[in-house]
GROMACS .gro file of C-alpha atoms in nm:
model
  344
    1MET     CA    1  32.619  -4.188  -3.463
    2SER     CA    2  32.575  -4.564  -3.420
    3ASP     CA    3  32.901  -4.603  -3.225
    4ILE     CA    4  32.819  -4.335  -2.971
    5LEU     CA    5  32.463  -4.461  -2.924
    6GLN     CA    6  32.593  -4.810  -2.855
    7THR     CA    7  32.849  -4.671  -2.609
    8ILE     CA    8  32.573  -4.482  -2.428
    9LYS     CA    9  32.363  -4.799  -2.412
   10THR     CA   10  32.654  -5.001  -2.277
   11LEU     CA   11  32.731  -4.738  -2.012
   12THR     CA   12  32.371  -4.701  -1.895
   13GLU     CA   13  32.349  -5.077  -1.846
   14ILE     CA   14  32.646  -5.074  -1.604
   15ASN     CA   15  32.508  -5.007  -1.257
   16SER     CA   16  32.696  -4.717  -1.099
   17PRO     CA   17  32.507  -4.523  -0.830
   18SER     CA   18  32.717  -4.262  -0.651
   19GLY     CA   19  32.940  -4.444  -0.405
   20ASN     CA   20  32.945  -4.763  -0.611
   21ALA     CA   21  33.064  -4.657  -0.958
   22GLU     CA   22  33.378  -4.870  -0.984
   23LYS     CA   23  33.251  -5.091  -1.269
   24ALA     CA   24  33.162  -4.793  -1.486
   25ILE     CA   25  33.494  -4.624  -1.415
   26GLN     CA   26  33.674  -4.948  -1.502
   27TYR     CA   27  33.483  -4.976  -1.830
   28VAL     CA   28  33.584  -4.623  -1.931
   29LYS     CA   29  33.942  -4.685  -1.818
   30GLU     CA   30  33.978  -5.000  -2.029
   31THR     CA   31  33.805  -4.841  -2.329
   32VAL     CA   32  34.026  -4.531  -2.323
   33GLU     CA   33  34.343  -4.737  -2.278
   34ASP     CA   34  34.241  -4.955  -2.574
   35ILE     CA   35  34.215  -4.636  -2.779
   36GLY     CA   36  34.573  -4.559  -2.683
   37PHE     CA   37  34.563  -4.311  -2.394
   38SER     CA   38  34.712  -4.359  -2.050
   39THR     CA   39  34.491  -4.302  -1.745
   40GLU     CA   40  34.519  -4.253  -1.373
   41LEU     CA   41  34.280  -4.311  -1.085
   42THR     CA   42  34.242  -4.058  -0.806
   43ASN     CA   43  34.218  -4.163  -0.443
   44LYS     CA   44  33.841  -4.115  -0.448
   45GLY     CA   45  33.807  -4.331  -0.758
   46ALA     CA   46  33.771  -4.080  -1.040
   47LEU     CA   47  33.946  -4.130  -1.374
   48ILE     CA   48  34.182  -3.878  -1.536
   49ILE     CA   49  34.297  -3.884  -1.899
   50ASN     CA   50  34.561  -3.624  -1.983
   51VAL     CA   51  34.597  -3.531  -2.351
   52THR     CA   52  34.910  -3.327  -2.423
   53GLY     CA   53  34.862  -3.014  -2.634
   54ASP     CA   54  35.081  -2.735  -2.771
   55ASN     CA   55  35.028  -2.502  -2.475
   56GLN     CA   56  35.105  -2.669  -2.144
   57GLU     CA   57  35.106  -2.348  -1.939
   58GLN     CA   58  34.737  -2.278  -1.988
   59GLN     CA   59  34.540  -2.600  -1.965
   60ARG     CA   60  34.178  -2.712  -1.978
   61CYS     CA   61  33.974  -2.958  -1.775
   62ILE     CA   62  33.664  -3.118  -1.925
   63THR     CA   63  33.459  -3.334  -1.694
   64ALA     CA   64  33.166  -3.571  -1.723
   65HIS     CA   65  33.038  -3.817  -1.465
   66VAL     CA   66  32.955  -4.187  -1.469
   67ASP     CA   67  32.787  -4.195  -1.128
   68THR     CA   68  32.408  -4.199  -1.129
   69LEU     CA   69  32.109  -4.173  -0.905
   70GLY     CA   70  32.038  -4.477  -0.691
   71ALA     CA   71  31.943  -4.585  -0.343
   72MET     CA   72  32.066  -4.774  -0.040
   73VAL     CA   73  31.898  -5.021   0.191
   74LYS     CA   74  31.790  -4.828   0.500
   75GLU     CA   75  31.595  -5.095   0.686
   76ILE     CA   76  31.481  -5.455   0.657
   77LYS     CA   77  31.111  -5.455   0.742
   78GLU     CA   78  30.924  -5.710   0.951
   79ASP     CA   79  30.777  -5.869   0.636
   80GLY     CA   80  31.121  -5.899   0.473
   81ARG     CA   81  31.081  -5.610   0.234
   82LEU     CA   82  31.328  -5.322   0.220
   83ALA     CA   83  31.298  -4.955   0.308
   84ILE     CA   84  31.539  -4.743   0.106
   85ASP     CA   85  31.715  -4.410   0.130
   86LEU     CA   86  31.775  -4.217  -0.193
   87ILE     CA   87  32.116  -4.132  -0.341
   88GLY     CA   88  32.110  -3.808  -0.542
   89GLY     CA   89  31.856  -3.534  -0.606
   90PHE     CA   90  31.524  -3.687  -0.700
   91HIS     CA   91  31.195  -3.800  -0.544
   92PHE     CA   92  31.027  -4.137  -0.492
   93ASN     CA   93  30.761  -4.070  -0.756
   94ALA     CA   94  31.038  -4.091  -1.021
   95ILE     CA   95  31.108  -4.458  -0.940
   96GLU     CA   96  30.767  -4.599  -0.840
   97GLY     CA   97  30.715  -4.933  -1.015
   98GLU     CA   98  31.076  -4.954  -1.130
   99TYR     CA   99  31.267  -5.281  -1.142
  100CYS     CA  100  31.590  -5.269  -0.944
  101GLU     CA  101  31.891  -5.468  -0.827
  102ILE     CA  102  32.027  -5.498  -0.475
  103GLN     CA  103  32.401  -5.566  -0.448
  104THR     CA  104  32.514  -5.726  -0.123
  105GLU     CA  105  32.848  -5.669   0.047
  106ALA     CA  106  32.955  -6.010  -0.084
  107GLY     CA  107  32.873  -5.904  -0.442
  108ASP     CA  108  32.556  -6.111  -0.483
  109ILE     CA  109  32.279  -5.951  -0.688
  110TYR     CA  110  31.908  -5.978  -0.613
  111THR     CA  111  31.629  -5.827  -0.820
  112GLY     CA  112  31.320  -5.652  -0.697
  113THR     CA  113  31.057  -5.389  -0.766
  114ILE     CA  114  31.019  -5.049  -0.600
  115CYS     CA  115  30.659  -5.036  -0.483
  116LEU     CA  116  30.423  -4.832  -0.277
  117HIS     CA  117  30.341  -5.047   0.026
  118GLU     CA  118  29.972  -4.979  -0.038
  119THR     CA  119  29.989  -5.057  -0.411
  120SER     CA  120  29.693  -5.291  -0.454
  121VAL     CA  121  29.377  -5.095  -0.541
  122HIS     CA  122  29.177  -5.405  -0.445
  123VAL     CA  123  29.292  -5.367  -0.086
  124TYR     CA  124  29.379  -4.999  -0.041
  125LYS     CA  125  29.089  -4.793  -0.175
  126ASN     CA  126  29.257  -4.452  -0.153
  127ASN     CA  127  29.610  -4.555  -0.241
  128HIS     CA  128  29.643  -4.261  -0.483
  129GLU     CA  129  29.633  -4.034  -0.179
  130VAL     CA  130  29.919  -4.210   0.002
  131PRO     CA  131  30.240  -4.002  -0.006
  132ARG     CA  132  30.528  -4.144  -0.204
  133ASP     CA  133  30.792  -4.114   0.066
  134ILE     CA  134  31.040  -4.314   0.270
  135GLU     CA  135  30.766  -4.445   0.501
  136HIS     CA  136  30.549  -4.590   0.225
  137MET     CA  137  30.787  -4.686  -0.056
  138GLU     CA  138  30.974  -5.017  -0.039
  139ILE     CA  139  31.146  -5.288  -0.239
  140ARG     CA  140  30.960  -5.612  -0.301
  141ILE     CA  141  31.243  -5.866  -0.335
  142ASP     CA  142  31.210  -6.143  -0.594
  143GLU     CA  143  31.288  -6.413  -0.337
  144LYS     CA  144  31.086  -6.614  -0.086
  145THR     CA  145  31.129  -6.381   0.210
  146ASN     CA  146  30.864  -6.307   0.470
  147SER     CA  147  31.068  -6.190   0.768
  148ILE     CA  148  31.375  -5.993   0.865
  149GLN     CA  149  31.571  -6.314   0.910
  150ASP     CA  150  31.467  -6.452   0.570
  151THR     CA  151  31.610  -6.140   0.405
  152LYS     CA  152  31.924  -6.139   0.618
  153ASP     CA  153  31.981  -6.502   0.520
  154LEU     CA  154  32.012  -6.382   0.159
  155GLY     CA  155  32.305  -6.166   0.268
  156ILE     CA  156  32.114  -5.838   0.233
  157GLU     CA  157  32.198  -5.579   0.498
  158VAL     CA  158  32.151  -5.210   0.570
  159GLY     CA  159  32.387  -5.009   0.348
  160ASP     CA  160  32.364  -5.233   0.041
  161PHE     CA  161  32.342  -5.040  -0.286
  162VAL     CA  162  32.028  -5.035  -0.501
  163SER     CA  163  32.041  -4.967  -0.876
  164PHE     CA  164  31.753  -4.893  -1.113
  165ASP     CA  165  31.683  -5.072  -1.441
  166PRO     CA  166  31.787  -4.817  -1.708
  167ARG     CA  167  31.542  -4.951  -1.971
  168THR     CA  168  31.757  -4.811  -2.253
  169GLU     CA  169  31.599  -4.799  -2.598
  170ILE     CA  170  31.705  -4.641  -2.927
  171THR     CA  171  31.411  -4.560  -3.152
  172GLN     CA  172  31.394  -4.554  -3.532
  173SER     CA  173  31.305  -4.185  -3.509
  174GLY     CA  174  31.641  -4.102  -3.357
  175PHE     CA  175  31.559  -4.081  -2.988
  176ILE     CA  176  31.749  -4.256  -2.712
  177LYS     CA  177  31.551  -4.297  -2.392
  178SER     CA  178  31.694  -4.433  -2.072
  179ARG     CA  179  31.766  -4.365  -1.712
  180HIS     CA  180  32.110  -4.219  -1.648
  181LEU     CA  181  32.161  -4.032  -1.976
  182ASP     CA  182  32.268  -3.780  -1.712
  183ASP     CA  183  32.558  -3.803  -1.755
  184LYS     CA  184  32.660  -4.118  -1.940
  185ALA     CA  185  32.571  -3.959  -2.272
  186SER     CA  186  32.845  -3.702  -2.207
  187VAL     CA  187  33.098  -3.969  -2.106
  188ALA     CA  188  33.030  -4.148  -2.434
  189MET     CA  189  33.094  -3.821  -2.621
  190ILE     CA  190  33.433  -3.786  -2.455
  191ILE     CA  191  33.519  -4.143  -2.553
  192GLU     CA  192  33.425  -4.068  -2.916
  193LEU     CA  193  33.631  -3.747  -2.907
  194LEU     CA  194  33.935  -3.938  -2.783
  195LYS     CA  195  33.889  -4.188  -3.068
  196LYS     CA  196  33.889  -3.901  -3.317
  197ILE     CA  197  34.198  -3.743  -3.162
  198LYS     CA  198  34.389  -4.071  -3.183
  199GLU     CA  199  34.268  -4.192  -3.523
  200GLU     CA  200  34.321  -3.856  -3.696
  201ASN     CA  201  34.639  -3.773  -3.505
  202VAL     CA  202  34.483  -3.446  -3.384
  203ARG     CA  203  34.706  -3.211  -3.184
  204LEU     CA  204  34.511  -3.000  -2.932
  205PRO     CA  205  34.613  -2.635  -2.888
  206HIS     CA  206  34.611  -2.678  -2.509
  207THR     CA  207  34.691  -2.972  -2.284
  208THR     CA  208  34.352  -3.100  -2.169
  209GLN     CA  209  34.259  -3.308  -1.869
  210PHE     CA  210  33.949  -3.521  -1.923
  211TYR     CA  211  33.812  -3.595  -1.577
  212ILE     CA  212  33.553  -3.874  -1.544
  213SER     CA  213  33.402  -3.816  -1.203
  214ASN     CA  214  33.225  -4.067  -0.981
  215ASN     CA  215  33.051  -3.852  -0.718
  216GLU     CA  216  32.884  -3.569  -0.910
  217GLU     CA  217  32.528  -3.658  -0.810
  218ILE     CA  218  32.618  -3.605  -0.444
  219GLY     CA  219  32.808  -3.282  -0.498
  220TYR     CA  220  33.181  -3.352  -0.500
  221GLY     CA  221  33.282  -3.506  -0.827
  222ALA     CA  222  33.564  -3.322  -1.009
  223ASN     CA  223  33.650  -3.055  -0.752
  224ALA     CA  224  33.993  -3.196  -0.662
  225SER     CA  225  34.307  -3.321  -0.838
  226LEU     CA  226  34.315  -3.006  -1.053
  227PRO     CA  227  34.661  -2.878  -1.155
  228ASP     CA  228  34.728  -2.511  -1.080
  229ASN     CA  229  34.761  -2.434  -1.452
  230ILE     CA  230  34.401  -2.532  -1.532
  231VAL     CA  231  34.248  -2.211  -1.671
  232ASP     CA  232  33.919  -2.327  -1.824
  233PHE     CA  233  33.692  -2.589  -1.667
  234ILE     CA  234  33.399  -2.730  -1.865
  235ALA     CA  235  33.132  -2.950  -1.714
  236LEU     CA  236  32.995  -3.159  -2.000
  237ASP     CA  237  32.654  -3.234  -1.853
  238MET     CA  238  32.287  -3.242  -1.945
  239GLY     CA  239  32.069  -2.948  -2.042
  240ALA     CA  240  31.751  -2.934  -1.832
  241LEU     CA  241  31.421  -2.920  -2.024
  242GLY     CA  242  31.076  -2.815  -1.909
  243ASP     CA  243  30.832  -2.525  -1.889
  244GLY     CA  244  31.005  -2.190  -1.918
  245GLN     CA  245  31.325  -2.345  -2.058
  246SER     CA  246  31.464  -2.259  -2.401
  247SER     CA  247  31.662  -2.584  -2.441
  248ASP     CA  248  31.527  -2.878  -2.639
  249GLU     CA  249  31.621  -3.230  -2.750
  250TYR     CA  250  31.765  -3.121  -3.084
  251THR     CA  251  32.033  -2.863  -2.997
  252VAL     CA  252  32.326  -2.825  -2.760
  253SER     CA  253  32.228  -2.645  -2.440
  254ILE     CA  254  32.471  -2.384  -2.301
  255CYS     CA  255  32.415  -2.293  -1.937
  256ALA     CA  256  32.422  -1.925  -1.839
  257LYS     CA  257  32.327  -1.979  -1.475
  258ASP     CA  258  32.222  -2.253  -1.234
  259SER     CA  259  32.133  -2.262  -0.864
  260SER     CA  260  32.489  -2.163  -0.772
  261GLY     CA  261  32.488  -1.848  -0.983
  262PRO     CA  262  32.612  -1.734  -1.325
  263TYR     CA  263  32.873  -1.925  -1.521
  264HIS     CA  264  33.176  -1.738  -1.652
  265LYS     CA  265  33.049  -1.480  -1.900
  266GLY     CA  266  33.357  -1.480  -2.123
  267LEU     CA  267  33.367  -1.859  -2.154
  268ARG     CA  268  32.995  -1.874  -2.224
  269SER     CA  269  33.037  -1.611  -2.497
  270GLN     CA  270  33.317  -1.816  -2.652
  271LEU     CA  271  33.094  -2.125  -2.662
  272VAL     CA  272  32.816  -1.926  -2.830
  273GLN     CA  273  33.058  -1.785  -3.088
  274LEU     CA  274  33.192  -2.132  -3.164
  275CYS     CA  275  32.835  -2.249  -3.232
  276LYS     CA  276  32.774  -1.956  -3.465
  277MET     CA  277  33.104  -2.002  -3.650
  278ASN     CA  278  33.049  -2.376  -3.699
  279ASP     CA  279  32.671  -2.372  -3.768
  280ILE     CA  280  32.602  -2.573  -3.453
  281PRO     CA  281  32.239  -2.544  -3.335
  282TYR     CA  282  32.237  -2.422  -2.975
  283LYS     CA  283  32.024  -2.271  -2.700
  284VAL     CA  284  32.137  -2.068  -2.401
  285ASP     CA  285  31.946  -2.149  -2.084
  286ILE     CA  286  31.917  -2.114  -1.707
  287TYR     CA  287  31.878  -2.429  -1.497
  288PRO     CA  288  31.704  -2.317  -1.176
  289TYR     CA  289  31.753  -2.631  -0.962
  290TYR     CA  290  32.088  -2.759  -1.082
  291ALA     CA  291  32.455  -2.770  -0.990
  292SER     CA  292  32.755  -2.925  -1.164
  293ASP     CA  293  33.110  -3.038  -1.111
  294ALA     CA  294  33.217  -2.694  -1.234
  295THR     CA  295  33.035  -2.520  -0.950
  296SER     CA  296  33.170  -2.779  -0.705
  297ALA     CA  297  33.524  -2.698  -0.821
  298LEU     CA  298  33.468  -2.327  -0.764
  299LYS     CA  299  33.329  -2.389  -0.416
  300ALA     CA  300  33.638  -2.598  -0.342
  301GLY     CA  301  33.852  -2.294  -0.422
  302ALA     CA  302  33.965  -2.359  -0.780
  303ASP     CA  303  34.074  -2.044  -0.966
  304ILE     CA  304  33.908  -2.126  -1.298
  305ARG     CA  305  33.677  -1.995  -1.565
  306HIS     CA  306  33.383  -2.235  -1.551
  307GLY     CA  307  33.136  -2.333  -1.818
  308LEU     CA  308  32.869  -2.593  -1.885
  309PHE     CA  309  32.707  -2.734  -2.195
  310GLY     CA  310  32.548  -3.062  -2.297
  311ALA     CA  311  32.271  -3.244  -2.476
  312GLY     CA  312  31.915  -3.144  -2.394
  313ILE     CA  313  31.768  -3.414  -2.171
  314GLU     CA  314  31.391  -3.445  -2.129
  315SER     CA  315  31.254  -3.558  -1.787
  316SER     CA  316  31.584  -3.527  -1.604
  317HIS     CA  317  31.643  -3.756  -1.306
  318ALA     CA  318  31.359  -3.979  -1.417
  319LEU     CA  319  31.297  -4.163  -1.746
  320GLU     CA  320  31.521  -3.941  -1.957
  321ARG     CA  321  31.528  -3.891  -2.333
  322THR     CA  322  31.725  -3.704  -2.596
  323HIS     CA  323  31.768  -3.710  -2.974
  324ILE     CA  324  32.071  -3.788  -3.188
  325GLU     CA  325  32.056  -3.430  -3.321
  326SER     CA  326  32.126  -3.295  -2.973
  327ILE     CA  327  32.407  -3.546  -2.921
  328GLU     CA  328  32.561  -3.451  -3.257
  329ALA     CA  329  32.538  -3.077  -3.182
  330THR     CA  330  32.703  -3.133  -2.845
  331GLN     CA  331  32.978  -3.346  -2.997
  332ASN     CA  332  33.047  -3.077  -3.256
  333LEU     CA  333  33.073  -2.804  -2.992
  334LEU     CA  334  33.298  -3.023  -2.777
  335TYR     CA  335  33.537  -3.071  -3.069
  336ALA     CA  336  33.526  -2.706  -3.173
  337TYR     CA  337  33.597  -2.595  -2.818
  338CYS     CA  338  33.888  -2.837  -2.774
  339MET     CA  339  34.042  -2.711  -3.100
  340SER     CA  340  34.004  -2.342  -3.013
  341PRO     CA  341  34.249  -2.126  -2.816
  342ILE     CA  342  34.182  -2.027  -2.456
  343LEU     CA  343  34.056  -1.669  -2.459
  344LYS     CA  344  34.120  -1.426  -2.178
   0.00000   0.00000   0.00000
């Protein structure tokens, strides 16, 4: 598991908010090509790896995404600080006090901290009552800037991307905690699978397109560039944990339904049977406020059977955490699924 954990750590430390994921895509591209697979980039910047299998008439697509939550400079304030607009589905309370980086159009990087304007309890008595929203949250830049012009002189402008410090740690007890495990943990699993396929000269039963998307967090990641002969479409993405959920950090989570509706019953049943046949610990769950690249593909008109499974991720879209047991279970199901026939 050490290789995959290191790959996850490397990926999480590459800033890639939706709309600015080129560096992460390039890392995956170079890594996969070093393994020995050819790749192609789509017009919108996603990465496709085609692995030829025995059956080329009925093919699979397996997707994971490297894009993450982030923000964008909305306004330079009178005192030189920055108001921000969020990228992706989360709230300001999830990033209060977080260190961040601002990337200018010229490529310069500045650091800062995301703060409540009324942070100091020595000045603002009731600051705990102040709403954490776009009017009160801001970036305190780590530069001598006290005016709009001071900040502009740094090259910072409206529209510059803001990335959050992932704070990735791997504990002795087997946990990995970090921002952006959604969905860089899954991308790392695909990389490890491709290593196994190449090193062991594995022949897949079906030609499989591995699609590394770069816009999933904003709703249109892997919903295009799909060949007509794609039959099954799997979104390899996180399992959502919390009250009322059956998923945990030690099993693979198989999604039965999310906010878009039920996933394909037959494909879900196949995933469950593969877990039972291969002694893979699993949980079936419903994610009430969730959507994936698989649902985006259906909404775009793809005629596919769609499914979703992934590692159980605690505190999704905030300071996330999972355990190596969940990663291992997910890896095992991914391999078992890729080696199984497509069922109709």
